[in-house]
Coordinates of C-alpha atoms and ligand atoms in Angstrom, one line a residue:
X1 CA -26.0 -2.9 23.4
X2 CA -23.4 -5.1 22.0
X3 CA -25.4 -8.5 23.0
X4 CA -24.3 -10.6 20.0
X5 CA -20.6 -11.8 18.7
X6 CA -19.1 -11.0 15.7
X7 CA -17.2 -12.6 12.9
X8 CA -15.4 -11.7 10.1
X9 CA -12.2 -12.7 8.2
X10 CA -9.6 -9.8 8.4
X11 CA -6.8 -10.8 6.1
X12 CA -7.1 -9.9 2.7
X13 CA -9.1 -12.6 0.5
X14 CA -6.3 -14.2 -1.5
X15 CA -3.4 -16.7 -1.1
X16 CA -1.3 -15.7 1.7
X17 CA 0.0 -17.9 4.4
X18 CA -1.7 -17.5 7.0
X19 CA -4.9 -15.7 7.4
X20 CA -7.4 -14.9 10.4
X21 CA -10.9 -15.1 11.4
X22 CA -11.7 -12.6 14.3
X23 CA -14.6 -13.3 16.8
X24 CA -15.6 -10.5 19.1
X25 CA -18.1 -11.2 21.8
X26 CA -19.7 -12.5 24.8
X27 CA -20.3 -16.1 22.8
X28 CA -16.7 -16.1 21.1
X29 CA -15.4 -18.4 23.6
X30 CA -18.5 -20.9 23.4
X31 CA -18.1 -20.5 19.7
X32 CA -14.6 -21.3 19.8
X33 CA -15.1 -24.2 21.9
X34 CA -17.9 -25.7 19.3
X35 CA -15.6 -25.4 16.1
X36 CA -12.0 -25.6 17.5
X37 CA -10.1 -28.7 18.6
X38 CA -7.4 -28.0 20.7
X39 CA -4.3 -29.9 21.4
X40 CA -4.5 -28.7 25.1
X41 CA -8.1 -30.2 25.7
X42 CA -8.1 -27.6 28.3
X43 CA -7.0 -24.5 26.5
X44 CA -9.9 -22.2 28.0
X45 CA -8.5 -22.9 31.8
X46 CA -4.9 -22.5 30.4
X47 CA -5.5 -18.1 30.8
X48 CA -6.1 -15.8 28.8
X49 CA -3.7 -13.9 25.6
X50 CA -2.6 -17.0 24.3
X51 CA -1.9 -19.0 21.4
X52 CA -3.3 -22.6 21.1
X53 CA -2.2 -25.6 18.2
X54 CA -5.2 -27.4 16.9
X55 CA -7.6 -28.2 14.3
X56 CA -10.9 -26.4 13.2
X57 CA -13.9 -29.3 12.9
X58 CA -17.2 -28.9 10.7
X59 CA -20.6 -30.1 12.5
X60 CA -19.3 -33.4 11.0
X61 CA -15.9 -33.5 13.3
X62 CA -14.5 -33.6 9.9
X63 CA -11.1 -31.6 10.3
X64 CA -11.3 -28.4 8.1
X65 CA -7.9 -26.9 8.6
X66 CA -4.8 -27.0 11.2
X67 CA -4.9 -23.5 12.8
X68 CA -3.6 -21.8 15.5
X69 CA -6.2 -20.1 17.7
X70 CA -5.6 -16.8 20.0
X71 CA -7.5 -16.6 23.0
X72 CA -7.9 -13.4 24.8
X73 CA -10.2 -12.4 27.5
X74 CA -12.3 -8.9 28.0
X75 CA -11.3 -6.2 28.8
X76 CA -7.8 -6.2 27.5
X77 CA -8.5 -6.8 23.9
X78 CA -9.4 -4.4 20.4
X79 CA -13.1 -4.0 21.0
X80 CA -13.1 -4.7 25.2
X81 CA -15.0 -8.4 24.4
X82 CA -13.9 -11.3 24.6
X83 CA -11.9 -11.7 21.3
X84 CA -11.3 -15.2 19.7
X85 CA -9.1 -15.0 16.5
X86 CA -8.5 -18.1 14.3
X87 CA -5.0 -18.3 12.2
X88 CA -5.9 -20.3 9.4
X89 CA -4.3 -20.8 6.3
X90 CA -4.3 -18.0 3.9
X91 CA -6.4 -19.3 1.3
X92 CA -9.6 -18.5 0.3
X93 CA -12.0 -22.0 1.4
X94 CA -10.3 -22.6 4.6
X95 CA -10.8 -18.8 5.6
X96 CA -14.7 -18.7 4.5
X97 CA -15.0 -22.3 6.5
X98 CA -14.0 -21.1 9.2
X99 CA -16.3 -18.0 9.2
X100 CA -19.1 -20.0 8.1
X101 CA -18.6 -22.4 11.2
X102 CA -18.4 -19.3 13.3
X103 CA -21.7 -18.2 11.8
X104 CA -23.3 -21.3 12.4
X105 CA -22.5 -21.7 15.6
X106 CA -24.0 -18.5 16.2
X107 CA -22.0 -15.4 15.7
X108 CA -23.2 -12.8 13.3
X109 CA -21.5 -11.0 10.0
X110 CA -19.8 -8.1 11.0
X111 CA -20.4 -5.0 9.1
X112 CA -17.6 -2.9 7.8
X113 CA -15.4 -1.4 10.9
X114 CA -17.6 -3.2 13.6
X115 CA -14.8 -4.4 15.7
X116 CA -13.4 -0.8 15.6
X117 CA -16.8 0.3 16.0
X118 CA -17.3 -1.3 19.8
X119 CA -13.7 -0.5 20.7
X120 CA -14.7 3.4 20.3
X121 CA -18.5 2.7 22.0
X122 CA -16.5 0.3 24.5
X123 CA -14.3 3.6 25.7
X124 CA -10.9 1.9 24.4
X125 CA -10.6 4.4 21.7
X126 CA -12.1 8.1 20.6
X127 CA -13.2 8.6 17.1
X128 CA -10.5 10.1 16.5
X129 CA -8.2 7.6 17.4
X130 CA -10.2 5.0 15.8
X131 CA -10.3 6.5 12.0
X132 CA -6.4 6.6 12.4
X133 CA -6.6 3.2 12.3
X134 CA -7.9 3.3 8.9
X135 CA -5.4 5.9 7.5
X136 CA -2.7 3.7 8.6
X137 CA -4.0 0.9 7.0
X138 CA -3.9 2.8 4.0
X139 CA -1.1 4.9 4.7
X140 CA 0.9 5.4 1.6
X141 CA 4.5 6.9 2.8
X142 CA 6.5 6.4 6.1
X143 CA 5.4 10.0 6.9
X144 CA 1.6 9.1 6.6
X145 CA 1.9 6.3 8.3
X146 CA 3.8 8.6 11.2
X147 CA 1.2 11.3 10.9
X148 CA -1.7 7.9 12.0
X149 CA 0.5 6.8 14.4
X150 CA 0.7 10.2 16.2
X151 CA -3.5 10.0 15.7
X152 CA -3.5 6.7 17.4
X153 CA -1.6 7.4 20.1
X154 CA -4.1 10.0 20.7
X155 CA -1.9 13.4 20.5
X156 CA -5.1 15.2 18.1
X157 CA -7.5 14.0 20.8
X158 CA -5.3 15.2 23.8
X159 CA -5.0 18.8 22.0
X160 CA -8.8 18.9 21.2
X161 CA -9.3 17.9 24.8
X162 CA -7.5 20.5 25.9
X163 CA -9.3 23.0 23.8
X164 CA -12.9 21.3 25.2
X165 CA -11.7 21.7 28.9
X166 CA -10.5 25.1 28.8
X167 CA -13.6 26.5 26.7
X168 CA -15.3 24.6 30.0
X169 CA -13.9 26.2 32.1
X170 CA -14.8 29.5 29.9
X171 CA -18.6 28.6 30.5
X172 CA -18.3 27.9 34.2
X173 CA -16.7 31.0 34.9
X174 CA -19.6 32.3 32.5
X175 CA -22.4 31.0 34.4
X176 CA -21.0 32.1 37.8
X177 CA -21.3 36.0 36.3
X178 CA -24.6 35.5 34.8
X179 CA -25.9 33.4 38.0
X180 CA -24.8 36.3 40.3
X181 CA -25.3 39.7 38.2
X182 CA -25.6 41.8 41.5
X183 CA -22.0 41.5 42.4
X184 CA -21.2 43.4 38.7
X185 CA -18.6 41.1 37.5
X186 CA -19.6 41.0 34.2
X187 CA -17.1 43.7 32.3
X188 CA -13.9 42.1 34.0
X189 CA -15.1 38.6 33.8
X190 CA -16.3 39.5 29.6
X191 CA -12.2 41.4 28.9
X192 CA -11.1 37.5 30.5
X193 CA -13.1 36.0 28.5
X194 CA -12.7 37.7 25.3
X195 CA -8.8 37.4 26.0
X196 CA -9.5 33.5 26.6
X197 CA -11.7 33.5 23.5
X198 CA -9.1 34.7 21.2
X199 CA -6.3 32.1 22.4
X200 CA -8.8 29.5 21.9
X201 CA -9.3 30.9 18.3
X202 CA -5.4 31.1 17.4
X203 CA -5.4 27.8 18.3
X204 CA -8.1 26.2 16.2
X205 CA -7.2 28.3 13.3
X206 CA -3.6 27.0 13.8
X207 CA -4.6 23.5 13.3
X208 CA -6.8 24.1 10.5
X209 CA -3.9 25.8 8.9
X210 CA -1.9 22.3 9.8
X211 CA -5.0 20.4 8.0
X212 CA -4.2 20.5 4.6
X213 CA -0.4 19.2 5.3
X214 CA -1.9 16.8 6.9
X215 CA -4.4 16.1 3.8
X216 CA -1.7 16.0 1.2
X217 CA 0.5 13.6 3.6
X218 CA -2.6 11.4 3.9
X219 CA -4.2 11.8 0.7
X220 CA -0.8 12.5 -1.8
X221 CA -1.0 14.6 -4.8
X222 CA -2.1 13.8 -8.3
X223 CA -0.2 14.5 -10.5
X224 CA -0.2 13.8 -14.4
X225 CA 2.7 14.1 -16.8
X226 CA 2.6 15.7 -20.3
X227 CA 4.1 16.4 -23.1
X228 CA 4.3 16.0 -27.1
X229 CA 4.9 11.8 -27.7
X230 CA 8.5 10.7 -27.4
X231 CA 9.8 13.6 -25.0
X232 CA 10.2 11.1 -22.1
X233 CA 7.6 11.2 -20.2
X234 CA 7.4 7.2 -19.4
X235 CA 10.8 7.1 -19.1
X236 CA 10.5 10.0 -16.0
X237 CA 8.1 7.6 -14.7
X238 CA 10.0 5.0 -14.6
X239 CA 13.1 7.0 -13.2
X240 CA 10.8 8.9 -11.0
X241 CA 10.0 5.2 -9.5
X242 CA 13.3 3.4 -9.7
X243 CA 14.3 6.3 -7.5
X244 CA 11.8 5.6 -4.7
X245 CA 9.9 2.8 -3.6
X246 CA 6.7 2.9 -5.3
X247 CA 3.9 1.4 -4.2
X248 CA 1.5 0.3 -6.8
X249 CA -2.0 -0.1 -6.1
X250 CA -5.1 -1.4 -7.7
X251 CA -8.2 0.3 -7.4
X252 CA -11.0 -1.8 -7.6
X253 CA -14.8 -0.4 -8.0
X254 CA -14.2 1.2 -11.4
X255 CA -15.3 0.4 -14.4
X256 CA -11.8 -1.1 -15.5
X257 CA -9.4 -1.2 -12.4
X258 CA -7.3 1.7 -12.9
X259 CA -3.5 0.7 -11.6
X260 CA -2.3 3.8 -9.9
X261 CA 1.4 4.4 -9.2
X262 CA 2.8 6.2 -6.5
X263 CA 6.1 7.8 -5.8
X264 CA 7.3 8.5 -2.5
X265 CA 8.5 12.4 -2.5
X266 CA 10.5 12.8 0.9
X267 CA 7.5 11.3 2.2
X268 CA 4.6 12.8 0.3
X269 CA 2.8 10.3 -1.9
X270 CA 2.5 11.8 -5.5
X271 CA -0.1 10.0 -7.4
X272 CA 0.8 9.5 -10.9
X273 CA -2.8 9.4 -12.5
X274 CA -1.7 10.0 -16.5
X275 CA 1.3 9.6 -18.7
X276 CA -0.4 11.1 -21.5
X277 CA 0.3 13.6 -24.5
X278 CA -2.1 16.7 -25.5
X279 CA -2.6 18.0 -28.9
X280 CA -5.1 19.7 -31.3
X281 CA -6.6 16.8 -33.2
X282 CA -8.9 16.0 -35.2
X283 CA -9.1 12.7 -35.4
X284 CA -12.1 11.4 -33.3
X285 CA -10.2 8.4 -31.4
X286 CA -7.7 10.6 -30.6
X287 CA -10.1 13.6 -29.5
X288 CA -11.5 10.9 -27.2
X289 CA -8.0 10.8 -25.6
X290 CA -7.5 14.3 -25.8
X291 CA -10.7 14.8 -23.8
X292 CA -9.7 12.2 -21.1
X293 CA -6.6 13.6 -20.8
X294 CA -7.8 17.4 -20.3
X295 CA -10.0 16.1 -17.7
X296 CA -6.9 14.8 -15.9
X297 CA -5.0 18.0 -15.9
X298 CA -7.9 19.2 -14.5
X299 CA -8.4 17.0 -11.6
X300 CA -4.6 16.9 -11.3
X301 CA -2.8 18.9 -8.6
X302 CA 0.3 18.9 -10.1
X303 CA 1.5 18.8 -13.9
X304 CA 4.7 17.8 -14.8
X305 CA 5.3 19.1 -18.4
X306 CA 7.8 17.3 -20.6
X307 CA 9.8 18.7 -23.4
X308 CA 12.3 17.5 -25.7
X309 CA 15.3 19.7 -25.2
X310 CA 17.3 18.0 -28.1
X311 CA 14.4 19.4 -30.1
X312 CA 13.6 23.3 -30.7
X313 CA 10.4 23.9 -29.3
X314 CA 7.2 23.3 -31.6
X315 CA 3.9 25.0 -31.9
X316 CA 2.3 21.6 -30.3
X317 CA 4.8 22.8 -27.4
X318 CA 3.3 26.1 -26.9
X319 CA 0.0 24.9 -26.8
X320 CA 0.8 22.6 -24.2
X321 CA 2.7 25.5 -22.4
X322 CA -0.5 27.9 -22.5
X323 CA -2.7 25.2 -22.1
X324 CA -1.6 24.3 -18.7
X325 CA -0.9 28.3 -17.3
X326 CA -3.6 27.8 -14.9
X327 CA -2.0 24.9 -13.4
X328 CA 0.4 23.8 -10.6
X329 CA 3.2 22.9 -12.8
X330 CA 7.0 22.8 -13.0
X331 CA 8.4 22.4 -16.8
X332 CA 11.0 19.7 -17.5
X333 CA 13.7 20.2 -20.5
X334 CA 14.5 16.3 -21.0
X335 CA 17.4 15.1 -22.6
X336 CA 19.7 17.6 -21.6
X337 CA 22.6 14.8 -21.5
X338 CA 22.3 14.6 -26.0
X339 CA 25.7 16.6 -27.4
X340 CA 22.8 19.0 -29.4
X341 CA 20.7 21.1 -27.3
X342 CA 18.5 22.9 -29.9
X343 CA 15.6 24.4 -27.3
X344 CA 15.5 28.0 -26.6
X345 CA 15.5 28.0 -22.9
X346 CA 14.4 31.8 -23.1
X347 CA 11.7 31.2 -25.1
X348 CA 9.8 29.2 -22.5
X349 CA 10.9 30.9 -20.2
X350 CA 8.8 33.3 -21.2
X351 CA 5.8 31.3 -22.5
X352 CA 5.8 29.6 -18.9
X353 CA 5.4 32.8 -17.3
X354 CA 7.3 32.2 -14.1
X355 CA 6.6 28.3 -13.8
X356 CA 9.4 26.4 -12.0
X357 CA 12.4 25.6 -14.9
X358 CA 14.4 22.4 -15.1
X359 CA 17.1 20.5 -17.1
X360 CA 17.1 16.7 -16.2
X361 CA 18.0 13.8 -17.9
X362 CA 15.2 11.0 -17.6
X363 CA 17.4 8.4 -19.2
X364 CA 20.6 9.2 -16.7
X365 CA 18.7 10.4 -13.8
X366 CA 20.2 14.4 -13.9
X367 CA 18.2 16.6 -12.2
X368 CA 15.6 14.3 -10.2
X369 CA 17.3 15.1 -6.7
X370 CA 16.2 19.2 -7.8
X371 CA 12.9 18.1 -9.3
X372 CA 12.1 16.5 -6.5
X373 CA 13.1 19.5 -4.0
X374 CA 11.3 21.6 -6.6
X375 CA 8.1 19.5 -6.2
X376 CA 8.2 19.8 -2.1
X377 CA 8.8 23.2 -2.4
X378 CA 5.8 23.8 -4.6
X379 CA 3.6 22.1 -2.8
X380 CA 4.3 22.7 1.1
X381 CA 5.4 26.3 0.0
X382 CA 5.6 27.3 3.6
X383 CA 3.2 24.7 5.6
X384 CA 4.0 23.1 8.0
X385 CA 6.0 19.7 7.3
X386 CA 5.0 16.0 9.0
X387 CA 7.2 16.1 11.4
X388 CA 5.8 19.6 12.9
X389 CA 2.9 20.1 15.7
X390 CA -0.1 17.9 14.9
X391 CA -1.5 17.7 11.9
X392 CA -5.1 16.8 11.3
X393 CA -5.4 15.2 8.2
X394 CA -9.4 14.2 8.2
X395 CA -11.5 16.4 6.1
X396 CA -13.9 15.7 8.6
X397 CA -12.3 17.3 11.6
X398 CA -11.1 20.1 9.7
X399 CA -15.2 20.6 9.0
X400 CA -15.6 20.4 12.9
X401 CA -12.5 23.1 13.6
X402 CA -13.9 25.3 10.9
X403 CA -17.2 25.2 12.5
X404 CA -15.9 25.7 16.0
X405 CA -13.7 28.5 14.7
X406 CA -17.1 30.3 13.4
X407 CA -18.5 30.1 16.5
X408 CA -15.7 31.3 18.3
X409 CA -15.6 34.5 16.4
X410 CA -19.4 34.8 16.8
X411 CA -18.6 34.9 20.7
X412 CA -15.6 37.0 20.3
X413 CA -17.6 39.5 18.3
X414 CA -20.8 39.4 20.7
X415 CA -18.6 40.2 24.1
X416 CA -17.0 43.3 22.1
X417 CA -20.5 43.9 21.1
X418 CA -21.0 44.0 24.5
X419 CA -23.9 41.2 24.5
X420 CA -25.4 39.5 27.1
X421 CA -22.8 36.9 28.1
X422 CA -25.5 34.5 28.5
X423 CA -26.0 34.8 24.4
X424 CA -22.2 34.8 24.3
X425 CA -21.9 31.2 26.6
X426 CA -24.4 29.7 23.7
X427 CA -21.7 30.5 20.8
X428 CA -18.9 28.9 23.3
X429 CA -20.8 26.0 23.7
X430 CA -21.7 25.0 20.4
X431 CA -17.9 25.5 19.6
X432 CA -17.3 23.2 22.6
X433 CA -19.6 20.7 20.7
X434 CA -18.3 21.0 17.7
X435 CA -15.2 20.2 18.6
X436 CA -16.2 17.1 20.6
X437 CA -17.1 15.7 17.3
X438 CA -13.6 14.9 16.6
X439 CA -13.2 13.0 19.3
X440 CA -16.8 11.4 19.6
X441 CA -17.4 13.5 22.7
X442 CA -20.7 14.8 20.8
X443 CA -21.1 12.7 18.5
X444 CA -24.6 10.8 16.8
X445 CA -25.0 7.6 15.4
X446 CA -25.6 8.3 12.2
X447 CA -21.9 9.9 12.4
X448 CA -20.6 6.7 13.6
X449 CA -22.5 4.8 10.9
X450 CA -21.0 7.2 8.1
X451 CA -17.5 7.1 9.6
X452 CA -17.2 2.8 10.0
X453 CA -19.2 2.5 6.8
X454 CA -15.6 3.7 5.4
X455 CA -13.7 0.8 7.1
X456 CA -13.0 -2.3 5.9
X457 CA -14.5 -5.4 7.0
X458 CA -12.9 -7.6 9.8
X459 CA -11.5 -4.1 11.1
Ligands
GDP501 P1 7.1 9.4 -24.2 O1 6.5 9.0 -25.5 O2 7.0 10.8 -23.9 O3 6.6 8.5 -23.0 O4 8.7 9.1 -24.3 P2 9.6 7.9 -23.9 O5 9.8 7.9 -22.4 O6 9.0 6.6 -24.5 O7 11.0 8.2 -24.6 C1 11.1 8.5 -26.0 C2 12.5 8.2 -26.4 O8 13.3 9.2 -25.9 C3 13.0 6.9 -26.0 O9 13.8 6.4 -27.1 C4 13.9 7.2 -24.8 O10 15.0 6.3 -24.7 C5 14.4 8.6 -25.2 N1 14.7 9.4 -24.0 C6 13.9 9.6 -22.9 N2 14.5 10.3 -22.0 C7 15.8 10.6 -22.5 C8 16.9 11.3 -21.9 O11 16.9 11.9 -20.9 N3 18.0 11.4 -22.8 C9 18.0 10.8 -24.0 N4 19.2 10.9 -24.7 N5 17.0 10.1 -24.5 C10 15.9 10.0 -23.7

């Protein structure tokens, strides 16, 4: 497996200052040695894990750029192989020189997450710990980024391990009864098993119930603000963000990049995807917007309705109002710093039928400490928080716990059934597969190929 190197640049493409070509492979050294002059003529006898000044040469020996060139040595690098990575300058013709030379010389392309790819096949990392890598690349709070971390450092994988081993140990004891049925073990051995079985169970379920923290600290929350024009609702936005540091991100692959903002609630990333209004219109440009906008609310898991408390309410108001009832929403009364309140807080009240209620100022910043409380509240309501247990965070290994928790209850039902344990120990086993999964214990190669697919390139 494995024979041939790969190459890939792993910096973004853009100006930067510096940026690297990684090589990964039994021929990364002799490819190395064929495009890169070194200062230390001898740099491949100098050992391994470090950093060499030189220059990288086309077939020519014309000099293409002045790099620095890390050298280190399988086993103890990312993928196991020997690894050659190139710092060249961050620009966009000296980064795809340097690939192409490595190319030339021999390596091949590397497909999306290939380096991450070997390191899991190489035993330096479990799946599990390998798609990490990917959520903190992409991590989008200080929390997220903590909830990877704990992923990389393996604490999912030594839990799920723990479950594997002790639903092992579950079919060995299994197998003992069901090799030896004369000494008539089977009802104590089946009560220790159930009681086993339904541990096991607790378990899983428990970090299911930990999976969609874990989502919505990966993944954020989209949310959309609304409300009649001029209410506020860009000028929450922008005190929303002034508030926190926002990231703002580009998302390419659409038909017109979308620019998505988010905000950084004590940690959980809330995805602004619309600042829009919503009316009954019949003008068809507008209705267009109307539409679009709908669909947002729709897709959104949080509104955020803006009104205009210096204003009495309006009938556009309570159309908004009912229009959302559905909806995970909290209502803001803006404006509440103007000498003239004229909206009858009693009136939505009631309209909003229980929804979350609060004065704020956009243009002073009243009220955004509550909102954002408010907005934790509403959305943990009760799960667990970051910072608790481990959180699995990858729609993918919740699938695998949900599986495994099915078969679980199939055993558990069975032995109280009183059925053959042999039927029982085939349940317990495919729960014992389906949580290897996560980890890449059990896993196929067309999983691997879906899951590094995902990853970027030079990863
Ligand atoms: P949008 O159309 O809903 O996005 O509303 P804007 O954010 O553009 O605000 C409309 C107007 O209301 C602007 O003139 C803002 O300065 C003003 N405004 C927004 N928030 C407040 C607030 O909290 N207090 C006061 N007094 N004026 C505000």
């Amino acid at each position: 497996m494995n024979e041939d190197t790969i190459a890939a640049i792993a910096t973004p493409l853009g100006e930067g200052g510096i940026g690297i070509v990684r090589v990964s492979g039994t021929e990364a050294v002799e490819i190395a040695k064929h495009i890169f002059r070194a200062k230390n003529k001898k740099w491949t006898n100098a050992g391994s894990h470090r950093l060499f000044y030189g220059h990288i040469l086309d077939r020519a020996g014309l000099v293409v750029d002045e790099v620095l060139l890390s050298y280190m040595q399988a086993p103890h690098t990312y993928t196991k192989e020997d690894v050659v990575e190139i710092n060249c300058h961050g620009g966009i013709v000296p980064l795809r020189r340097a690939l192409e030379l490595g190319l030339g010389w021999g390596a091949r392309l590397a497909e999306p997450g290939e380096f991450s790819k070997r390191a899991f096949l190489n035993g330096r990392l479990d799946l599990a710990q390998a798609e990490s890598i990917i959520d903190i690349i992409r991590a989008k709070t200080d929390a997220g980024l903590i909830l990877a971390m704990s992923q990389l450092k393996g604490e999912l994988s030594r839990q799920i391990s723990s479950l594997q081993h002790k639903l092992l140990g579950l079919l060995a004891q299994m197998e003992a009864v069901i090799d030896y049925p004369e000494e008539g073990l089977e009802e104590s051995a089946a009560a220790e098993i159930l009681g086993i079985s339904k541990e096991l169970l607790l378990e899983v379920n428990e970090l299911i119930r930990g999976a969609e923290t874990g989502r919505i600290y990966r993944d954020g929350i989209s949310t959309i603000i609304i409300g009649r024009p001029n209410v506020g609702k860009s000028s929450l936005l922008n005190a929303m963000l002034r508030e926190d540091r926002a990231i703002v991100t580009e998302i390419p692959g659409t038909t017109r990049d979308i620019i998505e903002e988010i905000i950084n609630i004590q940690g959980i990333p809330l995805k602004i995807i619309d600042t829009a209004g919503l009316r009954e219109t019949e003008d068809a440009v507008e209705k267009i917007g109307v539409a679009r906008t709908r669909d947002n609310i729709n897709r959104a898991d949080l509104v955020l309705l803006v009104l205009d408390a210096a204003r009495g309410l309006t009938d556009e108001d309570r159309f908004i109002i009912e229009s959302i009832k559905e909806k995970k929403s909290i209502i803001l009364l803006n404006k509440v710093d103007v000498e003239a309140i004229n909206i009858e807080k009693s009136e939505v009240e009631r309209l909003a039928s229980g929804k979350p209620l609060l004065w704020i100022s956009a243009e002073q910043g009243t009220g955004l400490t509550e909102l954002e409380d408010t907005i934790v509240d509403m959305i943990l309501s009760g799960r667990a928080t970051s910072s608790e247990t481990v959180l699995v965070a990858s729609v993918r290994h919740k699938q695998a716990l949900e599986k495994a928790a099915v078969q679980l209850t199939e055993a558990i039902d069975g032995i109280q059934a009183k059925l053959p344990l042999d039927m029982v120990s085939i349940d317990l086993r495919s729960a014992w597969e389906d949580l290897g999964e996560i980890t890449g214990a059990t896993s196929t190669e067309d999983l691997l190929d879906r899951i590094f697919a995902d990853f970027c390139i030079g990863k």
